[in-house]
Amino acid sequence: MQRDYTLSCLLTMPRHELEEFSQRILTRMVPEDVMEELFTFEPEETETEDRLRSAQFDAMLRMSAIALGEVSSAFADSDQANQNTERMSRLLLWHFYAVAFQLEAAVTLEQHCEAVEKILVTPPKDAFGWIKTLTELLHHYASLNDNGDAQAH
């Protein structure tokens, strides 16, 4: 059985395997020179902790968007292009959620997977579309977390 990176798959896979494979795919989708450019900050971006964090946040968002924007062309010639594109998009979105932004304390994996499946019905076609989608996803996660905090009190 091929891994599809849906909720049931993510729950049964060892975390280190998910991290290693998603990192390999990310590295394959985003060339090293682009990665270097994304994570090279101007002096004013590193003046304070908040500015540095903001620059890093932006770089991780762009890195994820670039990778997701490249997935469909990277797998276009494969035997099952649509299925492979969807699988790798799920994996990269898991990386975005769990590794890049470490959102597991704020949003459950179930909530993340539910949001991913909605996105994958009509996914963005390029990095610019993914930037908008990922930004909206982060806003969605913030509202889920705010509602969770409100319900806990």
mmCIF file of N, CA and C in Angstrom, residues 29-77:
data_model
loop_
_atom_site.group_PDB
_atom_site.id
_atom_site.type_symbol
_atom_site.label_atom_id
_atom_site.label_comp_id
_atom_site.label_asym_id
_atom_site.label_seq_id
_atom_site.Cartn_x
_atom_site.Cartn_y
_atom_site.Cartn_z
ATOM 1 N N MET A 29 12.043 20.052 -3.924
ATOM 2 C CA MET A 29 11.167 21.039 -4.550
ATOM 3 C C MET A 29 11.734 22.457 -4.516
ATOM 4 N N VAL A 30 12.545 22.761 -3.513
ATOM 5 C CA VAL A 30 13.095 24.118 -3.370
ATOM 6 C C VAL A 30 14.617 24.034 -3.516
ATOM 7 N N PRO A 31 15.159 24.542 -4.626
ATOM 8 C CA PRO A 31 16.604 24.470 -4.848
ATOM 9 C C PRO A 31 17.391 25.173 -3.737
ATOM 10 N N GLU A 32 18.619 24.708 -3.541
ATOM 11 C CA GLU A 32 19.457 25.232 -2.453
ATOM 12 C C GLU A 32 19.671 26.738 -2.559
ATOM 13 N N ASP A 33 19.877 27.261 -3.775
ATOM 14 C CA ASP A 33 20.100 28.704 -3.925
ATOM 15 C C ASP A 33 18.862 29.513 -3.528
ATOM 16 N N VAL A 34 17.686 28.980 -3.820
ATOM 17 C CA VAL A 34 16.449 29.654 -3.419
ATOM 18 C C VAL A 34 16.311 29.601 -1.898
ATOM 19 N N MET A 35 16.626 28.460 -1.319
ATOM 20 C CA MET A 35 16.568 28.292 0.140
ATOM 21 C C MET A 35 17.512 29.296 0.809
ATOM 22 N N GLU A 36 18.705 29.431 0.252
ATOM 23 C CA GLU A 36 19.690 30.360 0.805
ATOM 24 C C GLU A 36 19.174 31.794 0.742
ATOM 25 N N GLU A 37 18.579 32.148 -0.394
ATOM 26 C CA GLU A 37 18.040 33.490 -0.557
ATOM 27 C C GLU A 37 16.892 33.750 0.427
ATOM 28 N N LEU A 38 16.010 32.765 0.597
ATOM 29 C CA LEU A 38 14.884 32.918 1.519
ATOM 30 C C LEU A 38 15.333 33.157 2.956
ATOM 31 N N PHE A 39 16.392 32.459 3.355
ATOM 32 C CA PHE A 39 16.825 32.512 4.755
ATOM 33 C C PHE A 39 18.049 33.401 4.977
ATOM 34 N N THR A 40 18.325 34.302 4.032
ATOM 35 C CA THR A 40 19.350 35.330 4.220
ATOM 36 C C THR A 40 18.604 36.618 4.516
ATOM 37 N N PHE A 41 18.827 37.159 5.694
ATOM 38 C CA PHE A 41 18.056 38.306 6.146
ATOM 39 C C PHE A 41 18.888 39.585 6.113
ATOM 40 N N GLU A 42 18.216 40.680 5.826
ATOM 41 C CA GLU A 42 18.839 42.003 5.847
ATOM 42 C C GLU A 42 19.129 42.369 7.304
ATOM 43 N N PRO A 43 20.147 43.217 7.533
ATOM 44 C CA PRO A 43 20.489 43.585 8.924
ATOM 45 C C PRO A 43 19.300 44.121 9.726
ATOM 46 N N GLU A 44 18.431 44.934 9.096
ATOM 47 C CA GLU A 44 17.294 45.479 9.843
ATOM 48 C C GLU A 44 16.285 44.399 10.234
ATOM 49 N N GLU A 45 16.304 43.271 9.509
ATOM 50 C CA GLU A 45 15.391 42.175 9.838
ATOM 51 C C GLU A 45 15.870 41.393 11.067
ATOM 52 N N THR A 46 17.083 41.615 11.481
ATOM 53 C CA THR A 46 17.625 40.874 12.626
ATOM 54 C C THR A 46 17.899 41.777 13.831
ATOM 55 N N GLU A 47 17.439 43.032 13.775
ATOM 56 C CA GLU A 47 17.701 43.987 14.859
ATOM 57 C C GLU A 47 17.081 43.575 16.190
ATOM 58 N N THR A 48 15.876 43.004 16.133
ATOM 59 C CA THR A 48 15.204 42.573 17.363
ATOM 60 C C THR A 48 14.720 41.141 17.188
ATOM 61 N N GLU A 49 14.431 40.498 18.307
ATOM 62 C CA GLU A 49 13.894 39.129 18.264
ATOM 63 C C GLU A 49 12.606 39.073 17.457
ATOM 64 N N ASP A 50 11.726 40.050 17.667
ATOM 65 C CA ASP A 50 10.443 40.060 16.966
ATOM 66 C C ASP A 50 10.622 40.196 15.463
ATOM 67 N N ARG A 51 11.528 41.066 15.045
ATOM 68 C CA ARG A 51 11.767 41.249 13.607
ATOM 69 C C ARG A 51 12.395 39.998 12.999
ATOM 70 N N LEU A 52 13.314 39.388 13.722
ATOM 71 C CA LEU A 52 13.937 38.161 13.232
ATOM 72 C C LEU A 52 12.894 37.052 13.115
ATOM 73 N N ARG A 53 12.064 36.905 14.137
ATOM 74 C CA ARG A 53 11.011 35.887 14.119
ATOM 75 C C ARG A 53 10.053 36.125 12.943
ATOM 76 N N SER A 54 9.722 37.371 12.707
ATOM 77 C CA SER A 54 8.839 37.718 11.599
ATOM 78 C C SER A 54 9.482 37.367 10.249
ATOM 79 N N ALA A 55 10.769 37.656 10.102
ATOM 80 C CA ALA A 55 11.493 37.334 8.864
ATOM 81 C C ALA A 55 11.569 35.817 8.670
ATOM 82 N N GLN A 56 11.828 35.094 9.746
ATOM 83 C CA GLN A 56 11.891 33.626 9.664
ATOM 84 C C GLN A 56 10.516 33.055 9.307
ATOM 85 N N PHE A 57 9.480 33.596 9.921
ATOM 86 C CA PHE A 57 8.103 33.190 9.661
ATOM 87 C C PHE A 57 7.783 33.361 8.179
ATOM 88 N N ASP A 58 8.124 34.537 7.644
ATOM 89 C CA ASP A 58 7.882 34.827 6.231
ATOM 90 C C ASP A 58 8.671 33.879 5.333
ATOM 91 N N ALA A 59 9.915 33.611 5.681
ATOM 92 C CA ALA A 59 10.759 32.709 4.880
ATOM 93 C C ALA A 59 10.180 31.289 4.876
ATOM 94 N N MET A 60 9.723 30.816 6.031
ATOM 95 C CA MET A 60 9.145 29.467 6.095
ATOM 96 C C MET A 60 7.850 29.382 5.298
ATOM 97 N N LEU A 61 7.052 30.439 5.348
ATOM 98 C CA LEU A 61 5.819 30.477 4.575
ATOM 99 C C LEU A 61 6.137 30.418 3.079
ATOM 100 N N ARG A 62 7.087 31.218 2.643
ATOM 101 C CA ARG A 62 7.468 31.247 1.224
ATOM 102 C C ARG A 62 8.087 29.917 0.793
ATOM 103 N N MET A 63 8.936 29.343 1.642
ATOM 104 C CA MET A 63 9.554 28.053 1.339
ATOM 105 C C MET A 63 8.470 26.996 1.115
ATOM 106 N N SER A 64 7.498 26.944 2.002
ATOM 107 C CA SER A 64 6.409 25.977 1.877
ATOM 108 C C SER A 64 5.597 26.225 0.619
ATOM 109 N N ALA A 65 5.323 27.489 0.325
ATOM 110 C CA ALA A 65 4.537 27.831 -0.864
ATOM 111 C C ALA A 65 5.278 27.451 -2.145
ATOM 112 N N ILE A 66 6.571 27.707 -2.185
ATOM 113 C CA ILE A 66 7.370 27.345 -3.359
ATOM 114 C C ILE A 66 7.352 25.836 -3.549
ATOM 115 N N ALA A 67 7.581 25.098 -2.468
ATOM 116 C CA ALA A 67 7.588 23.631 -2.562
ATOM 117 C C ALA A 67 6.240 23.115 -3.052
ATOM 118 N N LEU A 68 5.165 23.591 -2.468
ATOM 119 C CA LEU A 68 3.829 23.145 -2.868
ATOM 120 C C LEU A 68 3.509 23.557 -4.309
ATOM 121 N N GLY A 69 4.019 24.706 -4.723
ATOM 122 C CA GLY A 69 3.814 25.161 -6.093
ATOM 123 C C GLY A 69 4.537 24.313 -7.122
ATOM 124 N N GLU A 70 5.595 23.637 -6.698
ATOM 125 C CA GLU A 70 6.389 22.796 -7.605
ATOM 126 C C GLU A 70 5.910 21.346 -7.679
ATOM 127 N N VAL A 71 5.108 20.922 -6.744
ATOM 128 C CA VAL A 71 4.718 19.514 -6.655
ATOM 129 C C VAL A 71 4.058 18.998 -7.930
ATOM 130 N N SER A 72 3.088 19.731 -8.454
ATOM 131 C CA SER A 72 2.367 19.205 -9.620
ATOM 132 C C SER A 72 3.278 19.045 -10.827
ATOM 133 N N SER A 73 4.201 19.975 -11.053
ATOM 134 C CA SER A 73 5.104 19.809 -12.200
ATOM 135 C C SER A 73 6.134 18.714 -11.938
ATOM 136 N N ALA A 74 6.543 18.543 -10.693
ATOM 137 C CA ALA A 74 7.523 17.499 -10.366
ATOM 138 C C ALA A 74 6.967 16.096 -10.590
ATOM 139 N N PHE A 75 5.669 15.923 -10.388
ATOM 140 C CA PHE A 75 5.066 14.600 -10.518
ATOM 141 C C PHE A 75 4.190 14.473 -11.770
ATOM 142 N N ALA A 76 4.218 15.464 -12.643
ATOM 143 C CA ALA A 76 3.367 15.473 -13.836
ATOM 144 C C ALA A 76 3.604 14.272 -14.746
ATOM 145 N N ASP A 77 4.827 13.800 -14.825
ATOM 146 C CA ASP A 77 5.147 12.685 -15.716
ATOM 147 C C ASP A 77 5.063 11.320 -15.051
#
